[in-house]
Amino acid sequence: MKSIAAAAATSLLLLAGCAAPPAPQEVYGHWVIEQARSAPILDKRRARLVLGRDGRLSGHNSCNAMSASFTLDGAKIAIGTIATTRMACPELQREQEDRILSALELAATARVRDDGLLEIRDAEGRGLLRATRAPD
């Protein structure tokens, strides 16, 4: 009886060891910015981020369109100088724009959590920006 139980336990351990962990989700794609610099984005209609496989970041920061280059090495991200259009916007959008731009300028890591949320963090691991995948 002990040998049957031991064999069953060994089989379960072997099967558990063979199960691959879920593959990490890609940061590439279209995102809706939900939070920047610890504050929620109140006007999400235009707060978008696109991380392209070609190393181009584009999108909208609530007030202006933005673009930059970026490199991704595992979870490490380096974002180049961000160019924006120069539209005049109401105070709420300008404030959100400042938070989004400063978050991207300080970005050191980017990863997609198991629940699908994109997190961008600084070099000390502090959260800078969170986004959800935009619908196709």
CSV table of N, CA and C in Angstrom, one decimal:
chain,number,residue,atom,x,y,z
A,1,MET,N,0.8,-1.2,0.0
A,1,MET,CA,0.0,0.0,0.0
A,1,MET,C,0.9,1.3,0.0
A,2,LYS,N,2.0,1.2,0.8
A,2,LYS,CA,2.9,2.4,0.8
A,2,LYS,C,3.5,2.6,-0.5
A,3,SER,N,3.8,1.6,-1.3
A,3,SER,CA,4.5,1.8,-2.6
A,3,SER,C,3.5,2.4,-3.6
A,4,ILE,N,2.2,2.1,-3.5
A,4,ILE,CA,1.3,2.7,-4.4
A,4,ILE,C,1.1,4.2,-4.1
A,5,ALA,N,1.0,4.5,-2.8
A,5,ALA,CA,0.9,5.9,-2.4
A,5,ALA,C,2.2,6.7,-2.8
A,6,ALA,N,3.3,6.1,-2.6
A,6,ALA,CA,4.6,6.7,-2.9
A,6,ALA,C,4.7,6.9,-4.4
A,7,ALA,N,4.3,5.9,-5.2
A,7,ALA,CA,4.3,6.1,-6.7
A,7,ALA,C,3.4,7.2,-7.1
A,8,ALA,N,2.2,7.2,-6.5
A,8,ALA,CA,1.2,8.3,-6.9
A,8,ALA,C,1.8,9.6,-6.6
A,9,ALA,N,2.4,9.8,-5.4
A,9,ALA,CA,2.9,11.1,-5.0
A,9,ALA,C,4.1,11.5,-5.9
A,10,THR,N,4.9,10.5,-6.3
A,10,THR,CA,6.0,10.8,-7.2
A,10,THR,C,5.5,11.2,-8.6
A,11,SER,N,4.5,10.5,-9.1
A,11,SER,CA,3.9,10.9,-10.3
A,11,SER,C,3.3,12.3,-10.3
A,12,LEU,N,2.7,12.7,-9.2
A,12,LEU,CA,2.1,14.0,-9.1
A,12,LEU,C,3.2,15.1,-9.1
A,13,LEU,N,4.3,14.8,-8.4
A,13,LEU,CA,5.4,15.7,-8.4
A,13,LEU,C,6.0,15.9,-9.7
A,14,LEU,N,6.2,14.8,-10.4
A,14,LEU,CA,6.8,14.8,-11.8
A,14,LEU,C,5.9,15.6,-12.7
A,15,LEU,N,4.6,15.4,-12.6
A,15,LEU,CA,3.7,16.1,-13.5
A,15,LEU,C,3.7,17.6,-13.1
A,16,ALA,N,3.7,17.9,-11.9
A,16,ALA,CA,3.8,19.4,-11.5
A,16,ALA,C,5.0,20.0,-12.0
A,17,GLY,N,6.1,19.3,-11.9
A,17,GLY,CA,7.4,19.8,-12.4
A,17,GLY,C,7.4,20.1,-13.9
A,18,CYS,N,6.6,19.3,-14.6
A,18,CYS,CA,6.6,19.5,-16.1
A,18,CYS,C,5.7,20.6,-16.5
A,19,ALA,N,4.8,21.0,-15.7
A,19,ALA,CA,3.9,22.1,-16.0
A,19,ALA,C,4.7,23.4,-16.2
A,20,ALA,N,4.6,24.0,-17.3
A,20,ALA,CA,5.4,25.2,-17.6
A,20,ALA,C,4.6,26.4,-16.9
A,21,PRO,N,5.4,27.4,-16.3
A,21,PRO,CA,4.7,28.5,-15.8
A,21,PRO,C,4.1,29.3,-17.0
A,22,PRO,N,3.1,30.1,-16.7
A,22,PRO,CA,2.4,30.9,-17.8
A,22,PRO,C,3.5,31.8,-18.4
A,23,ALA,N,3.4,31.9,-19.7
A,23,ALA,CA,4.3,32.8,-20.4
A,23,ALA,C,4.0,34.3,-20.0
A,24,PRO,N,5.0,35.1,-19.8
A,24,PRO,CA,4.7,36.5,-19.5
A,24,PRO,C,4.1,37.2,-20.7
A,25,GLN,N,3.2,38.0,-20.4
A,25,GLN,CA,2.5,38.8,-21.5
A,25,GLN,C,3.4,39.9,-22.0
A,26,GLU,N,3.3,40.2,-23.2
A,26,GLU,CA,4.1,41.2,-23.9
A,26,GLU,C,3.7,42.6,-23.5
A,27,VAL,N,4.6,43.5,-23.4
A,27,VAL,CA,4.3,44.9,-23.2
A,27,VAL,C,4.0,45.6,-24.5
A,28,TYR,N,4.4,45.0,-25.6
A,28,TYR,CA,4.0,45.6,-26.9
A,28,TYR,C,2.5,45.7,-27.1
A,29,GLY,N,2.1,46.7,-27.7
A,29,GLY,CA,0.7,46.8,-28.1
A,29,GLY,C,0.1,48.2,-27.7
A,30,HIS,N,-1.2,48.3,-27.7
A,30,HIS,CA,-2.0,49.5,-27.4
A,30,HIS,C,-2.5,49.4,-26.0
A,31,TRP,N,-2.3,50.5,-25.3
A,31,TRP,CA,-2.7,50.6,-23.9
A,31,TRP,C,-3.5,51.8,-23.6
A,32,VAL,N,-4.4,51.7,-22.6
A,32,VAL,CA,-5.2,52.9,-22.1
A,32,VAL,C,-4.5,53.2,-20.7
A,33,ILE,N,-4.0,54.4,-20.6
A,33,ILE,CA,-3.3,54.8,-19.3
A,33,ILE,C,-4.4,55.0,-18.3
A,34,GLU,N,-4.2,54.3,-17.2
A,34,GLU,CA,-5.2,54.4,-16.1
A,34,GLU,C,-4.7,55.2,-14.9
A,35,GLN,N,-3.4,55.2,-14.7
A,35,GLN,CA,-2.8,55.9,-13.5
A,35,GLN,C,-1.4,56.4,-13.9
A,36,ALA,N,-1.0,57.5,-13.4
A,36,ALA,CA,0.4,58.0,-13.6
A,36,ALA,C,0.8,58.8,-12.4
A,37,ARG,N,2.0,58.4,-11.9
A,37,ARG,CA,2.5,59.1,-10.7
A,37,ARG,C,1.6,59.0,-9.5
A,38,SER,N,1.0,57.8,-9.2
A,38,SER,CA,0.2,57.6,-8.1
A,38,SER,C,-1.2,58.2,-8.1
A,39,ALA,N,-1.6,58.8,-9.2
A,39,ALA,CA,-2.9,59.4,-9.2
A,39,ALA,C,-3.6,58.9,-10.5
A,40,PRO,N,-4.9,58.6,-10.3
A,40,PRO,CA,-5.7,58.1,-11.5
A,40,PRO,C,-5.8,59.1,-12.6
A,41,ILE,N,-5.9,58.6,-13.8
A,41,ILE,CA,-6.2,59.5,-15.0
A,41,ILE,C,-7.7,59.7,-15.0
A,42,LEU,N,-8.2,60.9,-14.9
A,42,LEU,CA,-9.6,61.2,-14.8
A,42,LEU,C,-10.2,61.3,-16.2
A,43,ASP,N,-9.4,61.8,-17.2
A,43,ASP,CA,-9.9,61.9,-18.6
A,43,ASP,C,-9.2,60.8,-19.4
A,44,LYS,N,-9.8,59.6,-19.5
A,44,LYS,CA,-9.1,58.5,-20.2
A,44,LYS,C,-9.4,58.4,-21.7
A,45,ARG,N,-10.3,59.4,-22.2
A,45,ARG,CA,-10.7,59.3,-23.6
A,45,ARG,C,-9.5,59.3,-24.5
A,46,ARG,N,-8.4,60.0,-24.2
A,46,ARG,CA,-7.3,60.2,-25.1
A,46,ARG,C,-6.0,59.7,-24.5
A,47,ALA,N,-6.0,59.3,-23.2
A,47,ALA,CA,-4.7,58.9,-22.6
A,47,ALA,C,-4.4,57.5,-23.1
A,48,ARG,N,-3.5,57.4,-24.1
A,48,ARG,CA,-3.2,56.2,-24.8
A,48,ARG,C,-1.7,56.0,-24.9
A,49,LEU,N,-1.2,54.8,-24.9
A,49,LEU,CA,0.2,54.5,-25.1
A,49,LEU,C,0.3,53.3,-26.1
A,50,VAL,N,1.2,53.5,-27.1
A,50,VAL,CA,1.4,52.4,-28.0
A,50,VAL,C,2.9,52.1,-27.9
A,51,LEU,N,3.2,50.8,-27.6
A,51,LEU,CA,4.6,50.4,-27.6
A,51,LEU,C,4.8,49.4,-28.8
A,52,GLY,N,5.4,49.9,-29.8
A,52,GLY,CA,5.5,49.1,-31.1
A,52,GLY,C,6.8,48.2,-31.1
A,53,ARG,N,6.6,47.1,-31.8
A,53,ARG,CA,7.8,46.2,-31.9
A,53,ARG,C,8.9,46.8,-32.6
A,54,ASP,N,8.7,47.9,-33.3
A,54,ASP,CA,9.8,48.6,-34.0
A,54,ASP,C,10.6,49.5,-33.1
A,55,GLY,N,10.3,49.6,-31.8
A,55,GLY,CA,11.0,50.4,-30.9
A,55,GLY,C,10.5,51.8,-30.9
A,56,ARG,N,9.2,52.0,-31.4
A,56,ARG,CA,8.6,53.4,-31.3
A,56,ARG,C,7.5,53.4,-30.3
A,57,LEU,N,7.5,54.4,-29.5
A,57,LEU,CA,6.5,54.7,-28.5
A,57,LEU,C,5.7,55.8,-29.1
A,58,SER,N,4.4,55.7,-29.1
A,58,SER,CA,3.5,56.8,-29.5
A,58,SER,C,2.2,56.8,-28.7
A,59,GLY,N,1.4,57.8,-28.9
A,59,GLY,CA,0.2,57.8,-28.1
A,59,GLY,C,-0.3,59.2,-27.9
A,60,HIS,N,-1.0,59.4,-26.8
A,60,HIS,CA,-1.6,60.7,-26.4
A,60,HIS,C,-1.5,60.8,-24.9
A,61,ASN,N,-1.2,61.9,-24.4
A,61,ASN,CA,-1.0,62.1,-22.9
A,61,ASN,C,-2.2,62.9,-22.3
A,62,SER,N,-3.3,62.9,-22.9
A,62,SER,CA,-4.5,63.6,-22.5
A,62,SER,C,-4.6,65.0,-23.1
A,63,CYS,N,-3.5,65.6,-23.4
A,63,CYS,CA,-3.5,66.9,-23.9
A,63,CYS,C,-2.8,66.9,-25.3
A,64,ASN,N,-1.7,66.3,-25.5
A,64,ASN,CA,-1.0,66.3,-26.8
A,64,ASN,C,-0.6,64.9,-27.2
A,65,ALA,N,-0.4,64.8,-28.5
A,65,ALA,CA,0.2,63.5,-29.1
A,65,ALA,C,1.7,63.5,-28.7
A,66,MET,N,2.2,62.2,-28.5
A,66,MET,CA,3.6,62.1,-28.1
A,66,MET,C,4.2,60.9,-28.9
A,67,SER,N,5.5,61.0,-29.0
A,67,SER,CA,6.3,59.9,-29.6
A,67,SER,C,7.7,59.9,-29.1
A,68,ALA,N,8.3,58.7,-29.2
A,68,ALA,CA,9.7,58.6,-28.7
A,68,ALA,C,10.2,57.2,-29.2
A,69,SER,N,11.5,57.0,-29.1
A,69,SER,CA,12.0,55.7,-29.3
A,69,SER,C,12.1,55.0,-27.9
A,70,PHE,N,12.2,53.7,-27.9
A,70,PHE,CA,12.4,52.9,-26.7
A,70,PHE,C,13.1,51.6,-27.0
A,71,THR,N,13.8,51.1,-26.0
A,71,THR,CA,14.4,49.8,-26.1
A,71,THR,C,13.9,49.0,-24.9
A,72,LEU,N,13.7,47.7,-25.2
A,72,LEU,CA,13.2,46.8,-24.2
A,72,LEU,C,14.2,45.6,-24.1
A,73,ASP,N,14.7,45.3,-22.9
A,73,ASP,CA,15.6,44.2,-22.7
A,73,ASP,C,15.0,43.4,-21.5
A,74,GLY,N,14.3,42.4,-21.7
A,74,GLY,CA,13.6,41.7,-20.7
A,74,GLY,C,12.5,42.7,-20.1
A,75,ALA,N,12.6,42.9,-18.8
A,75,ALA,CA,11.7,43.9,-18.2
A,75,ALA,C,12.3,45.3,-18.2
A,76,LYS,N,13.5,45.4,-18.6
A,76,LYS,CA,14.1,46.8,-18.5
A,76,LYS,C,13.7,47.6,-19.8
A,77,ILE,N,13.3,48.8,-19.5
A,77,ILE,CA,12.9,49.7,-20.6
A,77,ILE,C,13.7,51.0,-20.5
A,78,ALA,N,14.1,51.5,-21.7
A,78,ALA,CA,14.7,52.8,-21.7
A,78,ALA,C,14.0,53.6,-22.8
A,79,ILE,N,13.4,54.7,-22.4
A,79,ILE,CA,12.6,55.6,-23.3
A,79,ILE,C,13.5,56.8,-23.7
A,80,GLY,N,13.6,57.1,-25.0
A,80,GLY,CA,14.3,58.2,-25.4
A,80,GLY,C,13.6,59.5,-25.2
A,81,THR,N,14.1,60.6,-25.7
A,81,THR,CA,13.5,61.9,-25.6
A,81,THR,C,12.1,61.9,-26.2
A,82,ILE,N,11.1,62.4,-25.4
A,82,ILE,CA,9.7,62.3,-25.9
A,82,ILE,C,9.4,63.6,-26.5
A,83,ALA,N,8.9,63.5,-27.8
A,83,ALA,CA,8.4,64.7,-28.5
A,83,ALA,C,6.9,64.8,-28.4
A,84,THR,N,6.4,66.0,-28.2
A,84,THR,CA,4.9,66.2,-28.2
A,84,THR,C,4.5,67.3,-29.1
A,85,THR,N,3.2,67.3,-29.4
A,85,THR,CA,2.6,68.4,-30.1
A,85,THR,C,2.5,69.5,-29.0
A,86,ARG,N,2.1,70.7,-29.4
A,86,ARG,CA,2.0,71.8,-28.4
A,86,ARG,C,0.6,72.5,-28.4
A,87,MET,N,-0.4,71.7,-28.2
A,87,MET,CA,-1.8,72.2,-28.1
A,87,MET,C,-2.0,72.8,-26.7
A,88,ALA,N,-2.8,73.8,-26.7
A,88,ALA,CA,-3.3,74.4,-25.4
A,88,ALA,C,-4.4,73.6,-24.9
A,89,CYS,N,-4.4,73.2,-23.7
A,89,CYS,CA,-5.5,72.4,-23.1
A,89,CYS,C,-5.9,72.9,-21.8
A,90,PRO,N,-7.1,72.5,-21.3
A,90,PRO,CA,-7.6,72.8,-20.0
A,90,PRO,C,-6.6,72.3,-18.9
A,91,GLU,N,-6.7,72.9,-17.7
A,91,GLU,CA,-5.8,72.5,-16.6
A,91,GLU,C,-5.8,71.0,-16.3
A,92,LEU,N,-6.9,70.4,-16.3
A,92,LEU,CA,-6.9,68.9,-15.9
A,92,LEU,C,-6.1,68.1,-16.9
A,93,GLN,N,-6.2,68.4,-18.2
A,93,GLN,CA,-5.4,67.7,-19.2
A,93,GLN,C,-3.9,68.0,-19.1
A,94,ARG,N,-3.6,69.3,-18.8
A,94,ARG,CA,-2.2,69.7,-18.7
A,94,ARG,C,-1.6,69.0,-17.5
A,95,GLU,N,-2.3,68.9,-16.4
A,95,GLU,CA,-1.8,68.2,-15.2
A,95,GLU,C,-1.6,66.7,-15.5
A,96,GLN,N,-2.5,66.1,-16.1
A,96,GLN,CA,-2.4,64.7,-16.5
A,96,GLN,C,-1.2,64.5,-17.5
A,97,GLU,N,-1.0,65.4,-18.4
A,97,GLU,CA,0.1,65.3,-19.4
A,97,GLU,C,1.4,65.4,-18.6
A,98,ASP,N,1.5,66.3,-17.7
A,98,ASP,CA,2.8,66.4,-16.9
A,98,ASP,C,3.1,65.1,-16.1
A,99,ARG,N,2.1,64.5,-15.5
A,99,ARG,CA,2.3,63.2,-14.8
A,99,ARG,C,2.7,62.1,-15.7
A,100,ILE,N,2.0,62.0,-16.9
A,100,ILE,CA,2.3,60.9,-17.8
A,100,ILE,C,3.7,61.1,-18.4
A,101,LEU,N,4.1,62.3,-18.8
A,101,LEU,CA,5.4,62.5,-19.3
A,101,LEU,C,6.5,62.3,-18.3
A,102,SER,N,6.3,62.8,-17.1
A,102,SER,CA,7.4,62.5,-16.1
A,102,SER,C,7.5,61.1,-15.7
A,103,ALA,N,6.4,60.3,-15.7
A,103,ALA,CA,6.4,58.9,-15.5
A,103,ALA,C,7.2,58.2,-16.6
A,104,LEU,N,7.0,58.5,-17.8
A,104,LEU,CA,7.7,57.9,-18.9
A,104,LEU,C,9.2,58.2,-18.9
A,105,GLU,N,9.5,59.5,-18.5
A,105,GLU,CA,10.9,59.9,-18.5
A,105,GLU,C,11.7,59.1,-17.4
A,106,LEU,N,11.0,58.7,-16.3
A,106,LEU,CA,11.7,58.0,-15.2
A,106,LEU,C,11.7,56.5,-15.4
A,107,ALA,N,11.0,56.0,-16.4
A,107,ALA,CA,10.8,54.6,-16.6
A,107,ALA,C,12.1,53.8,-16.6
A,108,ALA,N,12.1,52.7,-15.8
A,108,ALA,CA,13.3,51.8,-15.8
A,108,ALA,C,12.8,50.3,-16.1
A,109,THR,N,11.6,50.0,-15.7
A,109,THR,CA,11.1,48.6,-16.0
A,109,THR,C,9.7,48.7,-16.5
A,110,ALA,N,9.3,47.7,-17.3
A,110,ALA,CA,7.9,47.6,-17.8
A,110,ALA,C,7.6,46.1,-17.8
A,111,ARG,N,6.4,45.8,-17.2
A,111,ARG,CA,6.0,44.4,-17.3
A,111,ARG,C,4.5,44.3,-17.2
A,112,VAL,N,3.9,43.2,-17.7
A,112,VAL,CA,2.5,43.0,-17.7
A,112,VAL,C,2.3,42.0,-16.6
A,113,ARG,N,1.5,42.4,-15.6
A,113,ARG,CA,1.2,41.5,-14.5
A,113,ARG,C,0.3,40.3,-15.0
A,114,ASP,N,0.1,39.3,-14.1
A,114,ASP,CA,-0.7,38.2,-14.4
A,114,ASP,C,-2.2,38.6,-14.7
A,115,ASP,N,-2.6,39.7,-14.1
A,115,ASP,CA,-4.0,40.2,-14.3
A,115,ASP,C,-4.1,41.1,-15.6
A,116,GLY,N,-3.0,41.2,-16.3
A,116,GLY,CA,-3.1,42.0,-17.6
A,116,GLY,C,-2.8,43.4,-17.5
A,117,LEU,N,-2.5,43.9,-16.3
A,117,LEU,CA,-2.2,45.3,-16.1
A,117,LEU,C,-0.7,45.6,-16.4
A,118,LEU,N,-0.4,46.6,-17.3
A,118,LEU,CA,0.9,47.0,-17.6
A,118,LEU,C,1.4,47.9,-16.5
A,119,GLU,N,2.6,47.6,-15.9
A,119,GLU,CA,3.2,48.5,-14.9
A,119,GLU,C,4.5,49.0,-15.3
A,120,ILE,N,4.7,50.3,-15.2
A,120,ILE,CA,6.0,50.9,-15.5
A,120,ILE,C,6.5,51.4,-14.2
A,121,ARG,N,7.8,51.1,-13.8
A,121,ARG,CA,8.4,51.4,-12.6
A,121,ARG,C,9.7,52.1,-12.8
A,122,ASP,N,10.1,52.9,-11.7
A,122,ASP,CA,11.4,53.6,-11.8
A,122,ASP,C,12.5,52.6,-11.3
A,123,ALA,N,13.7,53.1,-11.3
A,123,ALA,CA,14.9,52.3,-11.0
A,123,ALA,C,14.8,51.8,-9.5
A,124,GLU,N,14.1,52.4,-8.6
A,124,GLU,CA,14.0,52.0,-7.3
A,124,GLU,C,12.7,51.1,-7.1
A,125,GLY,N,12.0,50.8,-8.2
A,125,GLY,CA,10.9,49.9,-8.1
A,125,GLY,C,9.6,50.6,-7.8
A,126,ARG,N,9.6,51.9,-7.7
A,126,ARG,CA,8.3,52.6,-7.4
A,126,ARG,C,7.4,52.7,-8.6
A,127,GLY,N,6.1,52.5,-8.5
A,127,GLY,CA,5.2,52.5,-9.6
A,127,GLY,C,5.1,53.9,-10.2
A,128,LEU,N,5.2,54.0,-11.5
A,128,LEU,CA,5.0,55.2,-12.2
A,128,LEU,C,3.8,55.4,-13.0
A,129,LEU,N,3.4,54.3,-13.7
A,129,LEU,CA,2.3,54.3,-14.7
A,129,LEU,C,1.7,52.9,-14.7
A,130,ARG,N,0.4,52.9,-14.8
A,130,ARG,CA,-0.4,51.7,-15.0
A,130,ARG,C,-1.3,51.9,-16.2
A,131,ALA,N,-1.5,50.8,-16.9
A,131,ALA,CA,-2.4,50.9,-18.1
A,131,ALA,C,-3.0,49.5,-18.3
A,132,THR,N,-4.2,49.5,-19.0
A,132,THR,CA,-4.9,48.3,-19.4
A,132,THR,C,-4.8,48.2,-20.9
A,133,ARG,N,-4.8,47.0,-21.4
A,133,ARG,CA,-4.7,46.8,-22.8
A,133,ARG,C,-6.0,47.4,-23.5
A,134,ALA,N,-5.8,48.1,-24.5
A,134,ALA,CA,-6.9,48.8,-25.3
A,134,ALA,C,-7.6,47.7,-26.1
A,135,PRO,N,-8.9,47.8,-26.2
A,135,PRO,CA,-9.6,46.8,-27.0
A,135,PRO,C,-9.2,46.9,-28.5
A,136,ASP,N,-9.2,45.8,-29.1
A,136,ASP,CA,-8.8,45.7,-30.5
A,136,ASP,C,-9.8,46.4,-31.4
